[in-house]
Structure formats: C-alpha cells, structure tokens
CSV table of C-alpha atoms and ligand atoms in Angstrom, one decimal:
chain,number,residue,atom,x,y,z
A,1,UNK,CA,107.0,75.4,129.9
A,2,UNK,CA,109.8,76.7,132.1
A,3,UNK,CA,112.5,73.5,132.9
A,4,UNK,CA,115.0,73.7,135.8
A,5,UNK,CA,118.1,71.9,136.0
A,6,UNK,CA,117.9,69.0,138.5
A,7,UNK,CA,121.4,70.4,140.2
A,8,UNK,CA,121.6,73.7,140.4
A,9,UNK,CA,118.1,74.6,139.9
A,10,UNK,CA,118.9,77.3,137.0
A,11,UNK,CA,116.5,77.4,133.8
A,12,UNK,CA,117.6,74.8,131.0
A,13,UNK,CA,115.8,74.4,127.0
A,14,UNK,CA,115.6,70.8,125.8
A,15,UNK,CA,118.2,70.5,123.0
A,16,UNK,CA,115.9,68.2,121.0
A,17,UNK,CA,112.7,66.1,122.0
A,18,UNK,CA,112.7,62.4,120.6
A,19,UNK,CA,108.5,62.4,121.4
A,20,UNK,CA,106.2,60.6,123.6
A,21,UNK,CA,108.1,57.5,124.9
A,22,UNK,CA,106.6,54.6,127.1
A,23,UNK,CA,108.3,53.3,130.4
A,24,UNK,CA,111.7,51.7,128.6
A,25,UNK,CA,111.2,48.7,130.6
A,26,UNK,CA,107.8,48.2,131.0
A,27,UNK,CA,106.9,45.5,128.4
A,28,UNK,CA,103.4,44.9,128.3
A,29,UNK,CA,100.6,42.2,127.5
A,30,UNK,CA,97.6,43.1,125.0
A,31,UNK,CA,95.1,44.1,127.5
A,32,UNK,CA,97.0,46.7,128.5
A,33,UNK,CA,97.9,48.7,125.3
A,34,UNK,CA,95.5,51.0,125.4
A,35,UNK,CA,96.2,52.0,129.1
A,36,UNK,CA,100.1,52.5,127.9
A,37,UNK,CA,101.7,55.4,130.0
A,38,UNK,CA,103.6,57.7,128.1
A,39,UNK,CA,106.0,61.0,129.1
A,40,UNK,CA,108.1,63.3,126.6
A,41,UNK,CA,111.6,62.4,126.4
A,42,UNK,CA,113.7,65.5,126.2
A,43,UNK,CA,117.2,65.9,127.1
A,44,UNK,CA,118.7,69.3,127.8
A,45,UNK,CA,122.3,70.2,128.9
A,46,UNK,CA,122.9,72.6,132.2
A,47,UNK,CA,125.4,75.3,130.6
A,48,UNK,CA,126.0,75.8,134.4
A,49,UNK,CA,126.7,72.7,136.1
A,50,UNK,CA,127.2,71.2,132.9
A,51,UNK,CA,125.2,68.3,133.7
A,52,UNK,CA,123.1,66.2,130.9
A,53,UNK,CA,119.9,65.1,131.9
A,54,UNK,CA,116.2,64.6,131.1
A,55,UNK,CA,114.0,67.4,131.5
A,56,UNK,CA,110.9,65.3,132.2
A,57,UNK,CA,110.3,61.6,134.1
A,58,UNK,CA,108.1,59.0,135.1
A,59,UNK,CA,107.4,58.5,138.9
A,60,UNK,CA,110.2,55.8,139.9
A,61,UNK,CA,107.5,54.3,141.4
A,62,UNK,CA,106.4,53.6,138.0
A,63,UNK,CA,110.1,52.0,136.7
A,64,UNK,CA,110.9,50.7,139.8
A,65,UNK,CA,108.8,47.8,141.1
A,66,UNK,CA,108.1,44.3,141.9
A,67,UNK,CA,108.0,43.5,138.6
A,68,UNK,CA,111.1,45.0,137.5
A,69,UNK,CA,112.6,43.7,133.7
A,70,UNK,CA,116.3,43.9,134.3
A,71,UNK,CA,118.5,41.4,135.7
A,72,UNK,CA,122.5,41.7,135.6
A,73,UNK,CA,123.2,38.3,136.0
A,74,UNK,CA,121.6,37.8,132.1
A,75,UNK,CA,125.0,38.7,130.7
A,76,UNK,CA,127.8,36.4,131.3
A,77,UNK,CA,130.5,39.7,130.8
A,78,UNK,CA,128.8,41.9,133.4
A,79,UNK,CA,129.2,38.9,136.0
A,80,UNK,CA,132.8,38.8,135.2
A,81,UNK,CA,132.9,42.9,135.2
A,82,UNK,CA,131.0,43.0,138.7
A,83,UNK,CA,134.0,40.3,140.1
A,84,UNK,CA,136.4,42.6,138.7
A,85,UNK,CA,134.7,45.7,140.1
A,86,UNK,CA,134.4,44.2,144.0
A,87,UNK,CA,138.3,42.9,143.6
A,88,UNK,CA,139.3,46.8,142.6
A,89,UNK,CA,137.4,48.4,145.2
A,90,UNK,CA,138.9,46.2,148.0
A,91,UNK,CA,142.5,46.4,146.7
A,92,UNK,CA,142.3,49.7,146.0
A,93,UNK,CA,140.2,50.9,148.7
A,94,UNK,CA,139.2,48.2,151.7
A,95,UNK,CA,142.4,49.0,154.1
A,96,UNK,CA,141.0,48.4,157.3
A,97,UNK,CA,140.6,45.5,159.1
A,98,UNK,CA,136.8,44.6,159.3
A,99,UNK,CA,135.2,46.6,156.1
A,100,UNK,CA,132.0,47.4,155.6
A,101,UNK,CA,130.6,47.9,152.2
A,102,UNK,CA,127.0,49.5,151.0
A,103,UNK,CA,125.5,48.4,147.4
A,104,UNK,CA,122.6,51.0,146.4
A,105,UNK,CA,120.6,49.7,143.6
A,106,UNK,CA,122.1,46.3,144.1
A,107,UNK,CA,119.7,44.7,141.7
A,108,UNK,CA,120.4,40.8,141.7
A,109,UNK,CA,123.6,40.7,143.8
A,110,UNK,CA,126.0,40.1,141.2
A,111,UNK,CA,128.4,42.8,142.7
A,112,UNK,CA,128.0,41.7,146.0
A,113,UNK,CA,128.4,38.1,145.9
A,114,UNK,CA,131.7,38.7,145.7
A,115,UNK,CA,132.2,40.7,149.3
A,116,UNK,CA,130.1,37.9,150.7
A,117,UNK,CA,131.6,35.0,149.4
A,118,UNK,CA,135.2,36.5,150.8
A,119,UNK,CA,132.7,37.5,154.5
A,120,UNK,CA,133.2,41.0,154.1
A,121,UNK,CA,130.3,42.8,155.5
A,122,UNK,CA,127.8,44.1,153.3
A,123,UNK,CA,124.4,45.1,152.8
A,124,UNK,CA,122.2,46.3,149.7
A,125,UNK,CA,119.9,48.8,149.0
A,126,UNK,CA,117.4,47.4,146.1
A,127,UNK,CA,114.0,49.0,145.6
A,128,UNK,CA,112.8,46.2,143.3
A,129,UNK,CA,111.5,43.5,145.0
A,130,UNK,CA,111.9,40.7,142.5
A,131,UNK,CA,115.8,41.2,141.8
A,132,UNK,CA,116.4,42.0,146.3
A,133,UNK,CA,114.8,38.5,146.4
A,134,UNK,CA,117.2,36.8,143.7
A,135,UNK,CA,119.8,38.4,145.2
A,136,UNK,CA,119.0,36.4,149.0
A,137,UNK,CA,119.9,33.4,146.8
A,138,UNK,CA,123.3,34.1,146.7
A,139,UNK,CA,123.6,35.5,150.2
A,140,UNK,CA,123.6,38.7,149.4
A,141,UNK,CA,121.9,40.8,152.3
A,142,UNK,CA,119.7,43.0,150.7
A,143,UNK,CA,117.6,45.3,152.3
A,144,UNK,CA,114.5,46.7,149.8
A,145,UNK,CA,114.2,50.3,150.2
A,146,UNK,CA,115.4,53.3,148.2
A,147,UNK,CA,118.6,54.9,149.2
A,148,UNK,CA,117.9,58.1,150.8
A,149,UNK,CA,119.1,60.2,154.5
A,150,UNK,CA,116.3,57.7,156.4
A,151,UNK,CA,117.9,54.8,154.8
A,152,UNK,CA,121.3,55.8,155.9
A,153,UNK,CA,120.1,56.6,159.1
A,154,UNK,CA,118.7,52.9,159.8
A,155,UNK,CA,121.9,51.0,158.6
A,156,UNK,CA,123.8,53.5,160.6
A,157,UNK,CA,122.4,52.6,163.8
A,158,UNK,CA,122.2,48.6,162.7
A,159,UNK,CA,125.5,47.8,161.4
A,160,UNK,CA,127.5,51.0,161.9
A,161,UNK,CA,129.2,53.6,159.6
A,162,UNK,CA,130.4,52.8,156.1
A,163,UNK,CA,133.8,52.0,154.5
A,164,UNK,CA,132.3,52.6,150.5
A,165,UNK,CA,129.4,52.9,149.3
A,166,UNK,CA,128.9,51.3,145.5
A,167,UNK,CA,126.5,51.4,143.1
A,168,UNK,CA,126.9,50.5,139.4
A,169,UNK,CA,124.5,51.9,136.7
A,170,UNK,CA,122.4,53.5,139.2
A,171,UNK,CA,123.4,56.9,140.5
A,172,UNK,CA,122.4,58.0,136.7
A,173,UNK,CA,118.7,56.7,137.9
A,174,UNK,CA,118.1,58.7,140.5
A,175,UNK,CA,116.7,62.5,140.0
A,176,UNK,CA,116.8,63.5,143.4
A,177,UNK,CA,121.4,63.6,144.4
A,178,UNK,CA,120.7,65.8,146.7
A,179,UNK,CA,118.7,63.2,149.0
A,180,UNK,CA,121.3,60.6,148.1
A,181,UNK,CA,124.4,62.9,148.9
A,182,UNK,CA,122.8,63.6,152.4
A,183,UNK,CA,122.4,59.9,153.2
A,184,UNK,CA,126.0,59.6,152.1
A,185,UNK,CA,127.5,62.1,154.4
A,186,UNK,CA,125.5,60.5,156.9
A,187,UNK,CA,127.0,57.0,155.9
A,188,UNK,CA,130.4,57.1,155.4
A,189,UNK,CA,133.0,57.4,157.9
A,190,UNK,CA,136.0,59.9,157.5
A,191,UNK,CA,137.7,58.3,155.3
A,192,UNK,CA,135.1,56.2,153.3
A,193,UNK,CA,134.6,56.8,149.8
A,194,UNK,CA,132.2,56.4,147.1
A,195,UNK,CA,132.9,54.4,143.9
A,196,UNK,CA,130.4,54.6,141.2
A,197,UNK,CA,130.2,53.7,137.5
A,198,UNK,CA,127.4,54.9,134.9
A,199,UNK,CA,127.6,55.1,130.7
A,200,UNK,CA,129.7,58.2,129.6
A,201,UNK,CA,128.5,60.9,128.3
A,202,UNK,CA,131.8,61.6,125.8
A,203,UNK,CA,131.3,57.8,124.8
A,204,UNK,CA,127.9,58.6,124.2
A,205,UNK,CA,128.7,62.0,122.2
A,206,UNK,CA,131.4,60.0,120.3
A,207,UNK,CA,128.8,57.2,119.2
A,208,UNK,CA,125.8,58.9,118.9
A,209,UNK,CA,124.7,56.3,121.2
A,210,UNK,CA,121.2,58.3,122.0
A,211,UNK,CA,119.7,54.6,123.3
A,212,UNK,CA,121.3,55.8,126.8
A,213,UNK,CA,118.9,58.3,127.0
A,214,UNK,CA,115.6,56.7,128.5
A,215,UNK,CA,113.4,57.3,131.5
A,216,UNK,CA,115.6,55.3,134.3
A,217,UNK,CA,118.6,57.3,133.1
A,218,UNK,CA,117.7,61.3,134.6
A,219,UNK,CA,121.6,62.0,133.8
A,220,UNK,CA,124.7,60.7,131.7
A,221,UNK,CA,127.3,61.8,133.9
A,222,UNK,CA,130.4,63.1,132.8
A,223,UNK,CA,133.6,63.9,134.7
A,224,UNK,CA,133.0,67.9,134.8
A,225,UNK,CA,129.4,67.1,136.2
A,226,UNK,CA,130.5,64.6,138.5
A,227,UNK,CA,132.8,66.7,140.3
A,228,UNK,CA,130.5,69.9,140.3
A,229,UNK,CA,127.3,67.8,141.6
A,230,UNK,CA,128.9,66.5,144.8
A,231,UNK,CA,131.2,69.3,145.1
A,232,UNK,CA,128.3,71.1,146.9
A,233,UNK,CA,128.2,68.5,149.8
A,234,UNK,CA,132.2,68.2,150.7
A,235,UNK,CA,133.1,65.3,148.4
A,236,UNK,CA,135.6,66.0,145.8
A,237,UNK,CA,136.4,63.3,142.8
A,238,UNK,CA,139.8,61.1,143.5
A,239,UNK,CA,139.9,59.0,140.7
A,240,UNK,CA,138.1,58.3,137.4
A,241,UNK,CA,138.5,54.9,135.3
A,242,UNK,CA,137.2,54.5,131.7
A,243,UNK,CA,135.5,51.6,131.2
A,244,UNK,CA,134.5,49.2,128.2
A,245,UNK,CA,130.6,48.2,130.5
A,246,UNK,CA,127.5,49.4,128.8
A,247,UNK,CA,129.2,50.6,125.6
A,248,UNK,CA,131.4,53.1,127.3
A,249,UNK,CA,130.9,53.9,131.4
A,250,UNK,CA,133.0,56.1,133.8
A,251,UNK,CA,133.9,54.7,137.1
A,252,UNK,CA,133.7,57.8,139.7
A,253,UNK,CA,135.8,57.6,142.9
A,254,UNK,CA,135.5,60.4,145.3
A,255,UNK,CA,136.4,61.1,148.9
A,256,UNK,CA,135.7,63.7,151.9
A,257,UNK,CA,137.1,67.0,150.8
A,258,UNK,CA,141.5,66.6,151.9
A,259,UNK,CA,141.5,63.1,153.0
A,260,UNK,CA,142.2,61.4,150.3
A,261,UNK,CA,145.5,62.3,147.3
A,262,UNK,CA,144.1,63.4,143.8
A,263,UNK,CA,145.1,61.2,141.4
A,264,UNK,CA,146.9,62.5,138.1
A,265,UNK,CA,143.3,60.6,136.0
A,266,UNK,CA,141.1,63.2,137.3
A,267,UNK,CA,142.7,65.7,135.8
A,268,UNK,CA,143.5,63.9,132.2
A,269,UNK,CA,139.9,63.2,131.7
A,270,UNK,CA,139.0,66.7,132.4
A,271,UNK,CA,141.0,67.9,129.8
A,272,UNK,CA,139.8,65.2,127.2
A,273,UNK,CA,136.7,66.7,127.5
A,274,UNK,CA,137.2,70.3,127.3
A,275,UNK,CA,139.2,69.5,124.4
A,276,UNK,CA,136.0,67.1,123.0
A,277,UNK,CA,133.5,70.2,123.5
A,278,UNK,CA,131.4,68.7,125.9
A,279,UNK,CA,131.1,71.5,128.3
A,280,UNK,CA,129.6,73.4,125.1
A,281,UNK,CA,126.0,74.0,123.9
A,282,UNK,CA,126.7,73.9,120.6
A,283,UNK,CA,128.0,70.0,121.0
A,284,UNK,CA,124.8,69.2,122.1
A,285,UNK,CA,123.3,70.8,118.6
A,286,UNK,CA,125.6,68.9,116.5
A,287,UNK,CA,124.3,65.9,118.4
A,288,UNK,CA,120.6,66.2,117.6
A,289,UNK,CA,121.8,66.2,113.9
A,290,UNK,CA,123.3,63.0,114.5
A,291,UNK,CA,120.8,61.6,116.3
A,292,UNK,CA,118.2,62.2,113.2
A,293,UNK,CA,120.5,61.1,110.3
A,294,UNK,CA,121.4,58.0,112.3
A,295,UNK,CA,117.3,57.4,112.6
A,296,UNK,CA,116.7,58.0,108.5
A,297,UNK,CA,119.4,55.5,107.9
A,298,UNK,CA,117.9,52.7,110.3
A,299,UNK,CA,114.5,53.1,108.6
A,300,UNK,CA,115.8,53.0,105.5
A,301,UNK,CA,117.6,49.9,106.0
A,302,UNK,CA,114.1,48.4,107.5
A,303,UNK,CA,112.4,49.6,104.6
A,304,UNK,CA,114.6,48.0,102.3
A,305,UNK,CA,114.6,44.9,103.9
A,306,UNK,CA,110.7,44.2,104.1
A,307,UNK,CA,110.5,46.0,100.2
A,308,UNK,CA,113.1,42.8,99.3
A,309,UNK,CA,111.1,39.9,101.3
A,310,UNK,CA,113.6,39.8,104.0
A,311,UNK,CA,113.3,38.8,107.7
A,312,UNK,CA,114.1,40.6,110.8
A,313,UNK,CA,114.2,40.2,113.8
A,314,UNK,CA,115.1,42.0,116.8
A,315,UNK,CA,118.3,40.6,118.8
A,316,UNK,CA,117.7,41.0,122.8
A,317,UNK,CA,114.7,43.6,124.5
A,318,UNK,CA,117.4,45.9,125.9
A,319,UNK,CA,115.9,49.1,127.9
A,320,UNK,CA,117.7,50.9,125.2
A,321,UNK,CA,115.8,49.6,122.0
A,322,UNK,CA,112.9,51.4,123.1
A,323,UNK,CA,113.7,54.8,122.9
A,324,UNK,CA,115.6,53.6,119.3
A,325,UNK,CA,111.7,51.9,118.4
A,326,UNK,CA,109.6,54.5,119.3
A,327,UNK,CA,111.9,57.2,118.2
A,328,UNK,CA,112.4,55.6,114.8
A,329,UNK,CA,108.4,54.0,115.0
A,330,UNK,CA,109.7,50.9,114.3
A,331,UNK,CA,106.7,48.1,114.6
A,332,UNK,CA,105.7,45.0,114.1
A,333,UNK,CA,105.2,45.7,110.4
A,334,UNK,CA,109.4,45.6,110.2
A,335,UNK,CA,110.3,43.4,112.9
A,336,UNK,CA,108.7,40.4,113.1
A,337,UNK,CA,109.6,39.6,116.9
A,338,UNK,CA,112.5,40.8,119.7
A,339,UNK,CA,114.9,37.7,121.0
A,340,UNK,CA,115.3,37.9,124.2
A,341,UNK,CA,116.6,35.6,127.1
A,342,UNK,CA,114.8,37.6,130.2
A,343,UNK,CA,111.9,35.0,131.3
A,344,UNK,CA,109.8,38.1,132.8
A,345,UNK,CA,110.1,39.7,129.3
A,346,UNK,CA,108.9,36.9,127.2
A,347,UNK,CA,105.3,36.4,125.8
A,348,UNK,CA,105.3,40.4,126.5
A,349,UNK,CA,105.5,42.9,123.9
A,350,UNK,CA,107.9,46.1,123.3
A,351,UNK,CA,106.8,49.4,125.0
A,352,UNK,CA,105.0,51.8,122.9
A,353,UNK,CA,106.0,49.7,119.8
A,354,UNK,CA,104.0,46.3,120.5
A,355,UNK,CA,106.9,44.2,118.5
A,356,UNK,CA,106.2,40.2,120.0
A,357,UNK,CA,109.4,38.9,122.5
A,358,UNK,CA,110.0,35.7,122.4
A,359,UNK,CA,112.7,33.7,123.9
A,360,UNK,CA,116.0,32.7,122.5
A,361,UNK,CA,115.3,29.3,121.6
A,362,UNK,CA,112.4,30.5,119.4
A,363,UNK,CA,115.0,32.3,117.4
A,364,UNK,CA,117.4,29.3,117.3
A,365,UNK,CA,114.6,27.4,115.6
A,366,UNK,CA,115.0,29.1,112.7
A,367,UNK,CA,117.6,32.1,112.1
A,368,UNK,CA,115.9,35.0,110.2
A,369,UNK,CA,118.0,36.8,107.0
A,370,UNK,CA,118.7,39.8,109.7
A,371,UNK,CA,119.3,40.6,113.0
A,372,UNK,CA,119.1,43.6,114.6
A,373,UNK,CA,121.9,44.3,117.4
A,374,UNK,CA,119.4,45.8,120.4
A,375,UNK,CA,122.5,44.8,122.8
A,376,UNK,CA,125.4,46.7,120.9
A,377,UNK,CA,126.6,47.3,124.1
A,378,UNK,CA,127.4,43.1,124.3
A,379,UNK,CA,128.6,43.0,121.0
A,380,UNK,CA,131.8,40.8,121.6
A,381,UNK,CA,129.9,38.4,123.8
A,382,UNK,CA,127.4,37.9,120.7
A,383,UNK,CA,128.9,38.0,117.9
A,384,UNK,CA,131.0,35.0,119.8
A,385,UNK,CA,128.1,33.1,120.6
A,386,UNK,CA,126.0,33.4,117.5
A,387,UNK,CA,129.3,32.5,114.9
A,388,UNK,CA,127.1,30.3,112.9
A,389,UNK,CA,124.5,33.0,112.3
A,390,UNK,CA,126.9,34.8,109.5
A,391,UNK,CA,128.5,31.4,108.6
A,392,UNK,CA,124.8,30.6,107.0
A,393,UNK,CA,124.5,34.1,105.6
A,394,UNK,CA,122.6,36.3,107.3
A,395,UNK,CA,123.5,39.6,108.5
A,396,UNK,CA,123.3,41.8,110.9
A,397,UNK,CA,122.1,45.4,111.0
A,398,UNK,CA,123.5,47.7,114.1
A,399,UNK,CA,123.4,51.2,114.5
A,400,UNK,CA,125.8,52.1,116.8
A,401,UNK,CA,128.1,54.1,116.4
A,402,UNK,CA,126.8,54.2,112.8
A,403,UNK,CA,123.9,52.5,110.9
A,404,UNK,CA,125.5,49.5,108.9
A,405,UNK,CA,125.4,45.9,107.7
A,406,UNK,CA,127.8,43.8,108.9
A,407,UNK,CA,128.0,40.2,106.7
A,408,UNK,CA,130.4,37.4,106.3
B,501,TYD,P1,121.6,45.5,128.3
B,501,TYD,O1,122.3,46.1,127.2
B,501,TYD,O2,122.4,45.3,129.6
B,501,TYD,O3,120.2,46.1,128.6
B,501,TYD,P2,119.7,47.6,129.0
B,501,TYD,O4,119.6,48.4,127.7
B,501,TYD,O5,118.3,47.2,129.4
B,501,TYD,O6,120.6,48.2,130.0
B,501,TYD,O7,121.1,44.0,127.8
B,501,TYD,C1,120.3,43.2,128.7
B,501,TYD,C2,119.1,42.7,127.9
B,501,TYD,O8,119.6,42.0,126.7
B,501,TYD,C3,118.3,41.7,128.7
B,501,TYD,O9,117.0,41.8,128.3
B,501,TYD,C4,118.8,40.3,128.1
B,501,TYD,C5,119.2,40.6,126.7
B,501,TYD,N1,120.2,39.8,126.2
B,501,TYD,C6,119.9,38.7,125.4
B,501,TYD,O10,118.7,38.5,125.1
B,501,TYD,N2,120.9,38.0,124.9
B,501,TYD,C7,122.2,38.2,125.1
B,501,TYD,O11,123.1,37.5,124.7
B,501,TYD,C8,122.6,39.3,126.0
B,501,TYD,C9,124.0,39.7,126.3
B,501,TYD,C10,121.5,40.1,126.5
C-alpha cells in the first residue's frame, strides 16, 4: 500500500511496524475483548519535510471521547510544570494590557487555572467531555469542540482575536495541521504567537523511548519539522525550550512571519540535530535495531522473573505501556496486575494485553518482588514517593533508556 506523508503529501515507507496495536487508552472490561479494535502501528520518517509520524490511525473519534482515560492533574509535577508554563508565556509573551489566551486540547484545566485565577481572559478548546467538565470546576472556561478554522471563527466573533494560543501535548495528536494552521491565522492577531510543547523526537532517538509512539501521537515533532510544517502558512519558529515533561518535550514558540526577533535557541537546536542525524534515513534504521534489542531484553527479564517465582507488577497504566505490552506481548501470564491511580482506569484491563488495573492502594497492601516503571517519564516523582519499596527489597525493572534492574 502506497503511504503519504501527512505534510507535504509526498510518498513515505514505514521504517519498521511494531504490529496490530489497540486504542493506547482505551482500557476495556471483559465483555468487550472480543470486539477490541485494532490498527497497525507503523512509523515512517518524511525524508522531505522531515517530519516523524504514523503512517496509519484510528478515527479520533475513537481516542477522543466522553470517556477519555487521561487526566493531567494525576501527576503532582505536571501541575507544577503547567504553573510554570502559564507564568513563562505571560512574562515572556502577554505585553498588552487586557490578554487573551486560547488553550486547545485543554484537557482538565491544569494550564489554565492559572490565567483564570490571575483574571486573564481565556477559553479552552477540549474535545473530551469528561476532562472540559473537570476543568469548569476550577473555572476554567472550556468550550468542547475540536480546534479547527470553524472553531476559530466562533471565538473570533465571541470574545475577539487572540494574544497566544497554547496547547501542551496535543499538537502531536492532531493529523490534520493544516486545519489547525488555518484556524490559527484566523485566531491570532498580528502579533500573537503560538507556544506549544510535545515529547522530542532527539530525546526520543537518544532513549529509544519507542512508548511515545501510539495512536494519539500522529507526529514527534522535532525542531526541523516544526519550522518546515508551519512555514507553509506564514509562521516562522522564534524560540525553542528543551524541556525535562514527558521524558524529554520541546517547547515551540513561533510568530507571524517578521514580527517578532529570532532568538539565537532556534538556531542551536537546529544544529544539535543535524549534528545528531535526525534529518537522516538511516537514523531511523538504526532505531528499529534499538527498538527490538530493547524488546528481547524486557522479555527476558519477565521470563526470568516468573522462571524464579517472582512477582510483578505493573507500576501506573500509562498510554505508553501499551504499545511496550503489545509490542513485547506482555500478559497477564507475567504481570500479575497494572497500579494505577486513574479511577476511570481501574477494574478495567490493559488494551490488547488484558493485564488487571487495579488501584494504588491494592498495591500498597502488599508490595510485589518487582515493579515495572510504565511512568518512566515520572521517575523522580516515584522513586520519591515509593522509598520504602527498595528499602524492603524489591526492585524495579525499567526500560528506558535501557532495560535494567535498579535495587538497593
Ligand atoms: P503519563 O506518563 O503522563 O501517561 P501517558 O503515557 O498516558 O501520557 O502517566 C499518567 C498515568 O500514570 C496515569 O494513568 C496515572 C498514572 N500514574 C500513577 O498511577 N502513579 C503515579 O505516581 C503517576 C505519576 C502516574
């Protein structure tokens, strides 16, 4: 089957294919295993735009729904990180005198609290119903739509044109820029910019970190791509800020086309990754090796540990885990159950894999002889909170950026 790139539209192979894969989010209940949806996930790499993306998705309508899994406000850090975010882009960016800032994908308001509780004006764009409604709790107004010229249009002629639009981990969601880009210029007044932040593609090169690649994420931006995506529609990138969110992300910053000084950070991460390859095929070779060594060493770990009567258990139901389940067909007969703190995800289990999740406290009943990290991305925050789990001997298995056991 002939594949186009999402961008530009020219023909682009899959690199490697890690098989059928299930919706990463949509955990399931018995009765519905053997009605399971299931798509081929296969990345490819645009030698043109040199964008990386996934050659085949799901509907959104399918991800993206009432009963959508993922909350921000479940991790304690990304609260902080959101705070940190809103204070950046109005220092950095909010210099007129009665703002007006646009969240899309706004989730459960986390980033947006912040511009309310200070009254800046602000409005999200949320498709999910569940999370727009938790997000009314904190006063967030949140609209539920997708973000798209119509959209743009309608808050246009509500509340005016905007100062920024934001979005954190959701621009990588969305196949269709070009829509989005349009709604955009349609949004922003001259001198409004667009701030967005998304997992790295040289962070995820660097760490063979192939759990980023799942159904809700079409693309892992990097800078290169960035700038050559929204070139097309008269934006060019101002700014780019490494960040530590989601096990390595990018924050993007770009303005109208001459309105706005370059500064010198475009250019430095440009270099870093022609210098790292990553506008090269052959990269993207190198990474399928990785990809498959780093899956023989997990199972071999699992396979050791059942062969020796050990316990393990999954630590946290991350979106991520289940391309790292199914890819690796990890199941119930090496992981007894998945951790994790979600309510909506409890009593379900795993796509495609059918492991059990239960809640936290089930696991702070009894601590198994391993965990294994799912939230690698949340490392610091965990290892801090669960101290007493090496204290009393167990270990933990994590696989990022290598397989390995860490103990006492
Ligand atoms: P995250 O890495 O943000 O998920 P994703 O891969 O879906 O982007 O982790 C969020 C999930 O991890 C969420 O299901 C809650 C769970 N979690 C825990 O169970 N315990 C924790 O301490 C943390 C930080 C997350």
């Amino acid at each position: 089957m002939k594949l186009n790139c999402r961008i530009c539209e020219v023909t682009v192979q899959p690199f490697m294919s890690f098989g059928k894969m299930p919706i990463a989010n949509g955990f399931l209940t018995p009765k519905d295993f053997d009605k399971e949806y299931f798509y081929e996930l296969k990345p490819g790499f645009c030698e043109n735009c040199l964008t990386f993306q996934i050659l085949e998705q799901p509907d959104p309508e399918k991800m993206f729904h009432q009963n959508y899994a993922f909350f921000s406000r479940t991790s304690r850090r990304m609260v902080d990180h959101f705070k940190a975010y809103a204070d950046w882009v109005k220092n950095e960016y909010l210099t007129t005198s009665n703002p007006f800032v646009v969240e899309i994908g706004s989730n459960d308001g986390s980033m947006l609290e912040n511009f309310s509780k200070k009254n800046i004006r602000h409005l999200g764009i949320e498709p999910s119903s569940n999370v727009a409604e938790e997000a009314r709790k904190y006063n967030v107004n949140t609209s539920c739509a997708f973000f798209n010229l119509t959209t743009a249009e309608k808050i246009v002629s509500e509340y005016g044109e905007a100062d920024a639009l934001i979005a954190a981990n959701v621009m990588c969601h969305i196949p269709d820029l070009h829509e989005v880009a349009q709604g955009i210029d349609h949004l922003l007044n001259s001198m409004g910019v667009v701030v967005f932040e998304e997992p790295y593609l040289g962070d995820m090169i660097k760490n063979t970190a192939y759990d980023q690649i799942y159904d809700e994420h079409v693309y892992i931006f990097s800078t290169r791509s960035v700038k050559n995506i929204f070139s097309k529609y008269g934006f060019e990138l101002i700014e780019v800020k490494p960040q530590p969110t989601h096990g390595g992300s990018m924050r993007y910053v770009l303005a109208r086309n001459e309105k706005r000084s370059i500064s010198k950070s475009v250019e430095k991460q440009l270099n870093y990754e022609d210098e790292n390859n990553l506008h090269l095929k052959g990269t993207y070779d190198l990474f399928r090796e990785r990809c498959e060594l780093s899956r023989k060493n997990l199972i071999d770990i699992l396979q050791k540990q059942k062969s020796n009567g050990r316990r393990v258990v999954g630590y946290a139901a991350t979106s991520k885990s289940t391309t790292v389940l199914n890819y690796c067909s990890i199941g119930p007969d090496l992981i007894d159950f998945i951790s994790d703190t979600t309510p909506i995800k409890q009593g379900k289990y795993s796509p495609g894999a059918h492991i059990p999740i239960l809640s936290y406290e089930e696991l702070r009943k009894g601590y198994p002889d391993s965990l294994l990290l799912f939230a690698w991305n949340h490392k610091t925050e965990i290892m801090e909170k669960e101290f007493s789990f090496l204290e009393k001997g167990g270990e933990w298995i994590v696989y990022v950026p290598d397989v390995a056991l860490i103990r006492k």
